[in-house]
Coordinates of C-alpha atoms and ligand atoms in Angstrom, one line a residue:
M3 CA 14.9 30.6 -17.5
H4 CA 12.3 29.8 -15.0
K5 CA 12.0 31.9 -11.9
Y6 CA 11.4 30.7 -8.4
C7 CA 9.0 32.2 -5.9
N8 CA 10.8 33.6 -2.9
Q9 CA 7.9 32.6 -0.5
C10 CA 7.2 29.0 -1.6
L11 CA 9.0 26.3 -3.6
Y12 CA 7.2 26.6 -6.9
S13 CA 8.7 28.1 -10.1
T14 CA 7.3 29.4 -13.3
K15 CA 7.6 25.8 -14.6
H16 CA 4.6 24.7 -12.6
P17 CA 2.4 22.6 -14.9
F18 CA -0.7 24.7 -14.2
G19 CA 1.2 27.9 -15.1
L20 CA 2.3 30.3 -12.4
S21 CA 3.5 33.9 -12.3
V22 CA 6.4 34.9 -10.1
Y23 CA 6.6 38.5 -8.8
E24 CA 9.1 40.3 -6.7
S25 CA 7.4 39.3 -3.5
G26 CA 5.8 35.9 -4.1
C27 CA 3.8 34.2 -6.8
S28 CA 0.3 33.9 -8.0
G29 CA -0.3 30.8 -5.8
C30 CA 0.9 32.6 -2.7
S31 CA -1.1 35.8 -3.4
T32 CA -4.3 33.8 -4.1
H33 CA -3.7 32.0 -0.8
Q34 CA -3.6 35.4 0.9
E35 CA -7.3 35.8 -0.1
K36 CA -8.1 33.2 2.4
N37 CA -7.3 35.6 5.1
E38 CA -9.4 38.4 3.6
I39 CA -12.6 36.7 2.6
N40 CA -15.6 36.7 4.9
W41 CA -16.1 32.9 5.0
Q42 CA -19.2 33.2 7.0
K43 CA -20.8 35.2 4.2
R44 CA -19.6 32.6 1.7
Y45 CA -21.2 29.9 3.7
Q46 CA -24.5 31.8 3.5
E47 CA -24.1 32.1 -0.2
L48 CA -23.7 28.4 -0.4
Q49 CA -26.8 27.9 1.7
E50 CA -28.7 30.0 -0.7
I51 CA -27.6 27.9 -3.7
V52 CA -28.5 24.8 -1.8
Q53 CA -32.0 26.1 -1.0
T54 CA -32.6 26.9 -4.7
V55 CA -31.5 23.4 -5.6
K56 CA -33.6 21.7 -2.9
N57 CA -36.7 23.5 -4.1
K58 CA -36.3 21.9 -7.5
T59 CA -35.4 18.3 -6.7
K60 CA -37.4 15.4 -5.4
G61 CA -34.7 12.7 -5.2
Y62 CA -31.0 13.3 -4.9
D63 CA -29.9 16.9 -4.7
C64 CA -26.3 16.4 -5.7
V65 CA -23.7 14.0 -6.9
V66 CA -20.5 13.8 -4.8
P67 CA -17.6 12.2 -6.7
V68 CA -15.3 10.3 -4.3
T69 CA -12.4 8.0 -4.2
G70 CA -12.4 7.4 -0.5
D71 CA -9.9 10.1 0.3
A72 CA -10.0 12.1 3.6
E73 CA -11.1 15.1 1.5
D74 CA -14.1 13.2 0.4
Y75 CA -15.1 12.6 4.0
F76 CA -14.8 16.3 4.6
V77 CA -16.9 17.2 1.6
L78 CA -19.6 14.6 2.4
S79 CA -19.7 15.9 6.0
K80 CA -20.3 19.4 4.8
V81 CA -22.9 18.3 2.2
L82 CA -24.9 16.5 4.9
E83 CA -24.5 19.5 7.2
L84 CA -26.1 21.7 4.5
G85 CA -29.0 19.3 4.4
L86 CA -28.4 18.0 0.9
S87 CA -29.4 14.5 -0.2
P88 CA -26.3 13.2 -2.0
L89 CA -25.6 10.4 -4.3
V90 CA -21.9 9.3 -3.9
V91 CA -20.2 8.3 -7.1
A92 CA -16.9 6.4 -7.3
V93 CA -14.8 5.0 -10.1
N94 CA -12.7 1.9 -9.4
D95 CA -9.1 2.8 -10.4
Y96 CA -8.0 -0.8 -9.7
F97 CA -5.1 0.6 -7.8
K98 CA -6.5 0.5 -4.3
N99 CA -4.8 -1.4 -1.4
D100 CA -6.6 -2.8 1.7
I101 CA -6.6 0.7 3.3
G102 CA -8.1 2.3 0.2
W103 CA -11.0 -0.2 0.1
H104 CA -11.5 0.3 3.8
N105 CA -11.7 4.0 3.4
L106 CA -14.2 3.9 0.5
H107 CA -16.5 1.4 2.3
Q108 CA -16.2 3.2 5.6
L109 CA -17.2 6.5 3.9
I110 CA -20.4 5.0 2.5
T111 CA -21.4 3.2 5.7
N112 CA -20.4 5.8 8.2
F113 CA -22.4 8.6 6.4
D114 CA -25.1 6.1 5.4
V115 CA -25.4 7.4 1.8
D116 CA -26.4 5.8 -1.5
S117 CA -23.6 5.1 -3.9
V118 CA -22.8 4.1 -7.4
I119 CA -19.5 2.4 -8.0
F120 CA -18.3 2.1 -11.6
N121 CA -15.9 -0.7 -12.5
P122 CA -14.6 0.1 -16.0
D123 CA -13.9 -2.7 -18.4
I124 CA -10.5 -3.7 -17.1
R125 CA -9.0 -4.8 -20.5
V126 CA -9.8 -1.4 -22.0
Y127 CA -8.7 0.4 -18.8
K128 CA -5.3 -1.3 -18.8
D129 CA -4.9 -0.7 -22.5
L130 CA -5.4 3.0 -21.8
V131 CA -3.0 3.0 -18.9
R132 CA -0.4 1.4 -21.1
T133 CA -0.9 3.9 -23.9
S134 CA -0.9 6.8 -21.4
L135 CA 2.4 5.6 -19.9
R136 CA 3.9 5.3 -23.3
K137 CA 2.8 8.7 -24.6
F138 CA 2.6 10.9 -21.6
D139 CA 4.7 9.2 -18.8
H140 CA 1.4 9.3 -16.8
I141 CA -0.5 6.3 -15.4
L142 CA -3.4 8.0 -13.8
L143 CA -4.9 9.8 -16.9
P144 CA -7.5 7.1 -17.7
F145 CA -8.7 7.1 -14.1
L146 CA -8.7 11.0 -13.9
S147 CA -10.7 11.0 -17.2
L148 CA -13.3 8.8 -15.7
H149 CA -13.3 10.4 -12.2
T150 CA -13.9 13.9 -13.8
S151 CA -16.6 12.8 -16.3
F152 CA -18.5 9.7 -15.0
P153 CA -20.1 11.5 -12.1
V154 CA -21.2 14.2 -14.6
H155 CA -22.8 11.6 -16.8
I156 CA -24.6 10.2 -13.8
A157 CA -25.9 13.7 -12.8
Y158 CA -27.2 14.1 -16.4
E159 CA -28.7 10.7 -16.7
R160 CA -30.5 10.9 -13.3
K161 CA -31.3 14.6 -13.6
I162 CA -29.4 15.6 -10.5
P163 CA -28.7 19.4 -10.8
L164 CA -25.6 19.8 -8.7
I165 CA -22.1 18.2 -8.5
I166 CA -20.0 19.0 -5.4
W167 CA -16.2 18.8 -5.7
G168 CA -13.7 19.5 -3.0
Q169 CA -10.8 21.7 -3.9
H170 CA -9.9 23.3 -7.1
Q171 CA -6.3 22.2 -7.6
A172 CA -5.3 25.0 -9.9
I173 CA -6.5 27.6 -7.4
E174 CA -4.9 25.9 -4.4
Q175 CA -1.5 25.3 -6.1
S176 CA -0.8 28.0 -8.6
G177 CA -3.6 30.6 -8.0
K178 CA -4.8 30.2 -11.6
F179 CA -8.1 31.8 -10.6
S180 CA -9.0 34.0 -7.7
H181 CA -11.4 32.8 -5.0
Y182 CA -13.4 35.9 -6.0
D183 CA -14.1 34.3 -9.4
K184 CA -16.0 31.4 -7.7
V185 CA -15.0 29.2 -10.6
E186 CA -17.3 26.3 -11.4
M187 CA -16.7 22.9 -13.1
S188 CA -16.1 23.1 -16.8
K189 CA -15.0 21.0 -19.7
W190 CA -12.1 23.4 -20.3
S191 CA -10.8 23.4 -16.8
R192 CA -11.0 19.6 -16.6
K193 CA -8.8 19.2 -19.7
E194 CA -6.4 22.0 -18.7
H195 CA -6.0 21.1 -15.0
D196 CA -7.2 17.6 -14.3
L197 CA -5.9 16.0 -17.5
F198 CA -3.0 18.2 -18.2
E199 CA -4.2 19.3 -21.6
T200 CA -4.6 15.7 -22.8
D201 CA -7.8 14.2 -23.8
I202 CA -9.0 10.7 -24.0
D203 CA -9.2 11.2 -27.7
T204 CA -5.5 11.9 -27.8
L205 CA -4.9 8.9 -25.6
I206 CA -6.6 6.6 -28.1
G207 CA -5.2 8.4 -31.1
N208 CA -3.1 5.4 -32.0
G209 CA -2.3 2.2 -30.2
A210 CA -5.1 1.2 -27.9
Q211 CA -7.7 -0.9 -29.7
V212 CA -10.8 0.3 -28.1
N213 CA -14.5 0.2 -28.8
T214 CA -15.9 3.7 -28.8
R215 CA -18.9 2.6 -26.8
D216 CA -16.6 1.7 -23.9
L217 CA -15.1 5.1 -24.1
N218 CA -18.3 7.1 -23.6
Y219 CA -17.8 7.5 -19.9
Y220 CA -14.2 8.6 -20.4
Q221 CA -15.4 11.7 -22.2
Y222 CA -17.1 14.7 -20.8
P223 CA -20.8 14.9 -21.7
D224 CA -22.0 17.4 -24.3
I225 CA -22.0 20.9 -22.7
A226 CA -25.2 22.0 -24.4
K227 CA -27.1 19.0 -23.0
L228 CA -25.7 19.8 -19.5
S229 CA -26.7 23.4 -19.6
R230 CA -30.2 22.6 -20.9
R231 CA -30.6 20.5 -17.7
G232 CA -29.0 23.3 -15.6
I233 CA -26.4 21.0 -14.2
K234 CA -23.5 22.7 -12.5
G235 CA -20.5 21.7 -10.4
L236 CA -19.2 23.7 -7.4
Y237 CA -15.9 23.5 -5.6
L238 CA -16.2 23.7 -1.8
S239 CA -12.8 25.3 -1.6
N240 CA -14.5 28.5 -2.8
Y241 CA -16.9 28.4 0.2
F242 CA -14.7 27.2 3.1
R243 CA -11.2 28.4 4.2
W244 CA -9.5 25.4 2.7
D245 CA -6.8 23.8 4.9
P246 CA -6.4 20.1 3.9
L247 CA -4.2 18.9 6.7
V248 CA -6.4 20.4 9.4
Q249 CA -9.6 19.2 7.7
N250 CA -8.3 15.8 7.0
K251 CA -7.1 15.1 10.5
K252 CA -10.6 15.7 11.8
M253 CA -11.9 12.9 9.5
L254 CA -10.3 10.2 11.7
V255 CA -13.4 10.3 14.0
H256 CA -15.4 9.0 11.0
G257 CA -13.1 6.0 10.7
F258 CA -10.9 7.2 7.9
R259 CA -7.5 5.4 8.0
P260 CA -4.4 7.4 7.2
E261 CA -1.6 5.6 5.5
R262 CA 2.2 6.0 5.9
N263 CA 4.1 6.5 2.7
Q264 CA 7.8 7.0 2.0
S265 CA 7.4 10.0 -0.3
S266 CA 5.6 12.5 2.0
F267 CA 4.6 13.3 5.5
D268 CA 1.0 13.7 4.4
V269 CA -0.7 10.5 5.5
Y270 CA -4.2 11.6 4.4
E271 CA -4.1 12.6 0.8
R272 CA -4.5 9.6 -1.6
A273 CA -4.1 7.2 1.3
G274 CA -4.8 3.6 0.2
N275 CA -3.4 3.9 -3.4
S276 CA -0.8 1.5 -4.6
V277 CA 0.8 3.8 -7.1
Y278 CA 0.3 7.4 -6.0
Y279 CA 3.4 7.8 -3.9
Q280 CA 5.3 5.1 -5.8
F281 CA 5.4 4.9 -9.6
H282 CA 3.1 7.9 -10.1
D283 CA 5.4 10.0 -7.9
L284 CA 8.5 8.9 -9.9
L285 CA 6.8 9.8 -13.2
K286 CA 5.7 13.2 -11.8
Y287 CA 9.4 13.8 -11.0
K288 CA 10.4 12.8 -14.5
R289 CA 7.7 14.9 -16.2
V290 CA 7.7 18.1 -14.1
G291 CA 11.0 18.0 -12.2
Y292 CA 9.6 17.7 -8.7
R293 CA 7.8 15.2 -6.6
K294 CA 4.5 15.3 -4.7
I295 CA 6.2 16.4 -1.5
R296 CA 6.8 19.8 -3.0
D297 CA 3.0 20.4 -3.3
H298 CA 2.5 19.4 0.3
L299 CA 5.4 21.6 1.6
V300 CA 4.2 24.6 -0.4
R301 CA 0.8 24.2 1.1
E302 CA 2.2 24.1 4.6
I303 CA 4.5 27.1 4.0
R304 CA 1.5 29.1 2.9
H305 CA -0.5 28.0 6.0
G306 CA 2.5 29.2 8.1
R307 CA 3.4 25.9 9.6
I308 CA 6.9 25.6 8.1
T309 CA 9.4 28.1 6.8
R310 CA 10.7 28.1 3.2
D311 CA 14.2 27.0 4.4
E312 CA 12.8 24.1 6.6
A313 CA 10.6 23.0 3.7
S314 CA 13.5 23.0 1.3
A315 CA 15.6 20.9 3.6
I316 CA 12.8 18.4 4.1
E317 CA 12.2 18.2 0.4
S318 CA 15.7 17.3 -0.3
Q319 CA 15.4 14.4 2.1
Y320 CA 12.2 13.1 0.6
N321 CA 13.7 13.5 -2.8
Q322 CA 16.1 10.7 -2.0
S323 CA 13.2 8.3 -1.2
Q324 CA 13.1 5.2 -3.5
V325 CA 9.9 3.9 -4.8
N326 CA 8.8 0.3 -5.6
I327 CA 7.6 0.2 -9.2
R328 CA 7.7 -3.6 -9.8
G329 CA 4.1 -4.0 -8.4
F330 CA 2.7 -1.7 -11.1
F331 CA 4.4 -3.6 -13.9
N332 CA 3.1 -6.9 -12.6
W333 CA -0.4 -5.3 -12.5
L334 CA 0.0 -4.2 -16.1
D335 CA 1.1 -7.8 -17.0
V336 CA 4.4 -6.7 -18.4
S337 CA 7.0 -9.4 -18.9
Q338 CA 10.4 -9.3 -17.1
S339 CA 12.2 -8.4 -20.4
G340 CA 9.6 -5.7 -21.2
Y341 CA 10.1 -4.3 -17.7
E342 CA 13.9 -4.2 -18.1
W343 CA 13.5 -2.5 -21.5
F344 CA 11.3 0.2 -20.0
K345 CA 13.7 0.8 -17.1
L346 CA 16.7 1.1 -19.5
H347 CA 15.1 3.3 -22.1
R348 CA 12.5 5.3 -20.2
L349 CA 13.6 5.5 -16.6
N350 CA 17.4 5.8 -17.0
D351 CA 17.5 9.3 -15.6
V352 CA 15.6 8.3 -12.4
K353 CA 17.0 4.8 -12.0
N354 CA 18.6 5.7 -8.6
L355 CA 15.1 6.1 -7.2
I356 CA 13.9 2.7 -8.3
C357 CA 13.5 -0.1 -5.8
E358 CA 12.1 -3.5 -6.4
T359 CA 11.4 -4.6 -2.9
D360 CA 9.4 -3.0 -0.2
V361 CA 10.8 0.4 0.6
E362 CA 11.8 1.4 4.1
K363 CA 9.7 4.3 5.3
K364 CA 12.1 6.9 6.7
N365 CA 11.4 9.0 9.8
I366 CA 12.0 12.6 8.8
I367 CA 11.9 15.2 11.5
L368 CA 9.2 17.8 11.0
P369 CA 8.6 21.1 12.6
E370 CA 6.3 20.8 15.7
K371 CA 3.3 22.6 14.1
L372 CA 3.3 19.8 11.4
T373 CA 4.0 16.8 13.7
F374 CA 0.9 17.8 15.6
L375 CA -1.3 17.4 12.5
V376 CA 0.3 14.2 11.2
E377 CA -1.2 11.2 12.9
Q378 CA 0.2 7.8 13.6
A379 CA -0.7 6.0 10.3
Y380 CA -1.3 2.5 9.1
C381 CA 0.8 0.4 6.7
S382 CA -1.0 -1.5 4.0
I383 CA -1.0 -5.3 3.9
N384 CA -2.1 -6.0 0.3
E385 CA -1.5 -3.8 -2.7
F386 CA -3.4 -3.7 -6.1
I387 CA -6.7 -5.2 -4.9
Y388 CA -9.0 -5.1 -8.0
F389 CA -12.3 -5.4 -6.1
G390 CA -12.8 -4.7 -2.4
K391 CA -15.0 -6.8 -0.2
G392 CA -18.6 -6.0 -0.5
I393 CA -18.5 -4.3 -3.9
Ligands
ZN13 ZN1 4.8 31.2 -4.1

């Protein structure tokens, strides 16, 4: 039997692993640390790390992996504030819509930074997406593999000693580690939390016909090689009192465009992605039993902007939201009969949530403390744009 936390909406079934106590859960108690830590002192610690790095480097001081998310804007603004010279690294997931491409280009031009954008071989990439869907009910694993390893390869190849990430998801959601641990990037954590214990090797175990050379960037570089070069990755959420909704709203001044979606009130996280709140959200529900909205609501409960009861009522409304999945299957070049087969055999339990036309975006009433942070957002015009203008 899984147990529910009486403070938030998570249960012991959380994919990262979560402990439930009499008065809360590991995620809720780790969140409490945010009110105890001396963040000013943490910032000074970060400045010291930065100074040590800057004394060693001549060119770029750090790699900042980005997708064009509001969080990336926040991270980059802090990196520049710290006086670091960053190289921004992005992997094309081929899932961006017009808002997604705007946000990525705007990030690079607004902060005036150098960037590397990697466009993986699309045939291989789609093959991996297909296999990942078949084996794990997950369509983002190939992208997540690249996003969490390609920037590390770049750091190694170009001898850049530091990689700066935003939040550590497993700390934020389930309190897997304490902020006091100051966890750094590792091959183990990537596999356990970013890739849900799968590995690209598992992904290509059978099925996808892929040349190993193409797969190099999907795999994490050799750890011994990395440590010989002294490369390390930090999470900014260990150094700032992490509050995504508040941070992300502030990024509008830099030209970030929020996007409306029908599956959550959060118009900042993963804005500009054609699958995140659509097919990916449906698959998340199928795999773990809840949708992205729960992650957002739990976060807001912990920040004190919504009560558990209010959150629970809002979740049940968003849980009814249908998602358009046809666009994804077109992207994957699946025939009509293949699509019908998949729906019948693999999505039968969630078929009431499937929609094949554009979905109406509901207006769900939120508590005032939240409405205040959720901006009027844009709606996309074109989905699934492989290459954005100027790239
Ligand atoms: Zn909890």
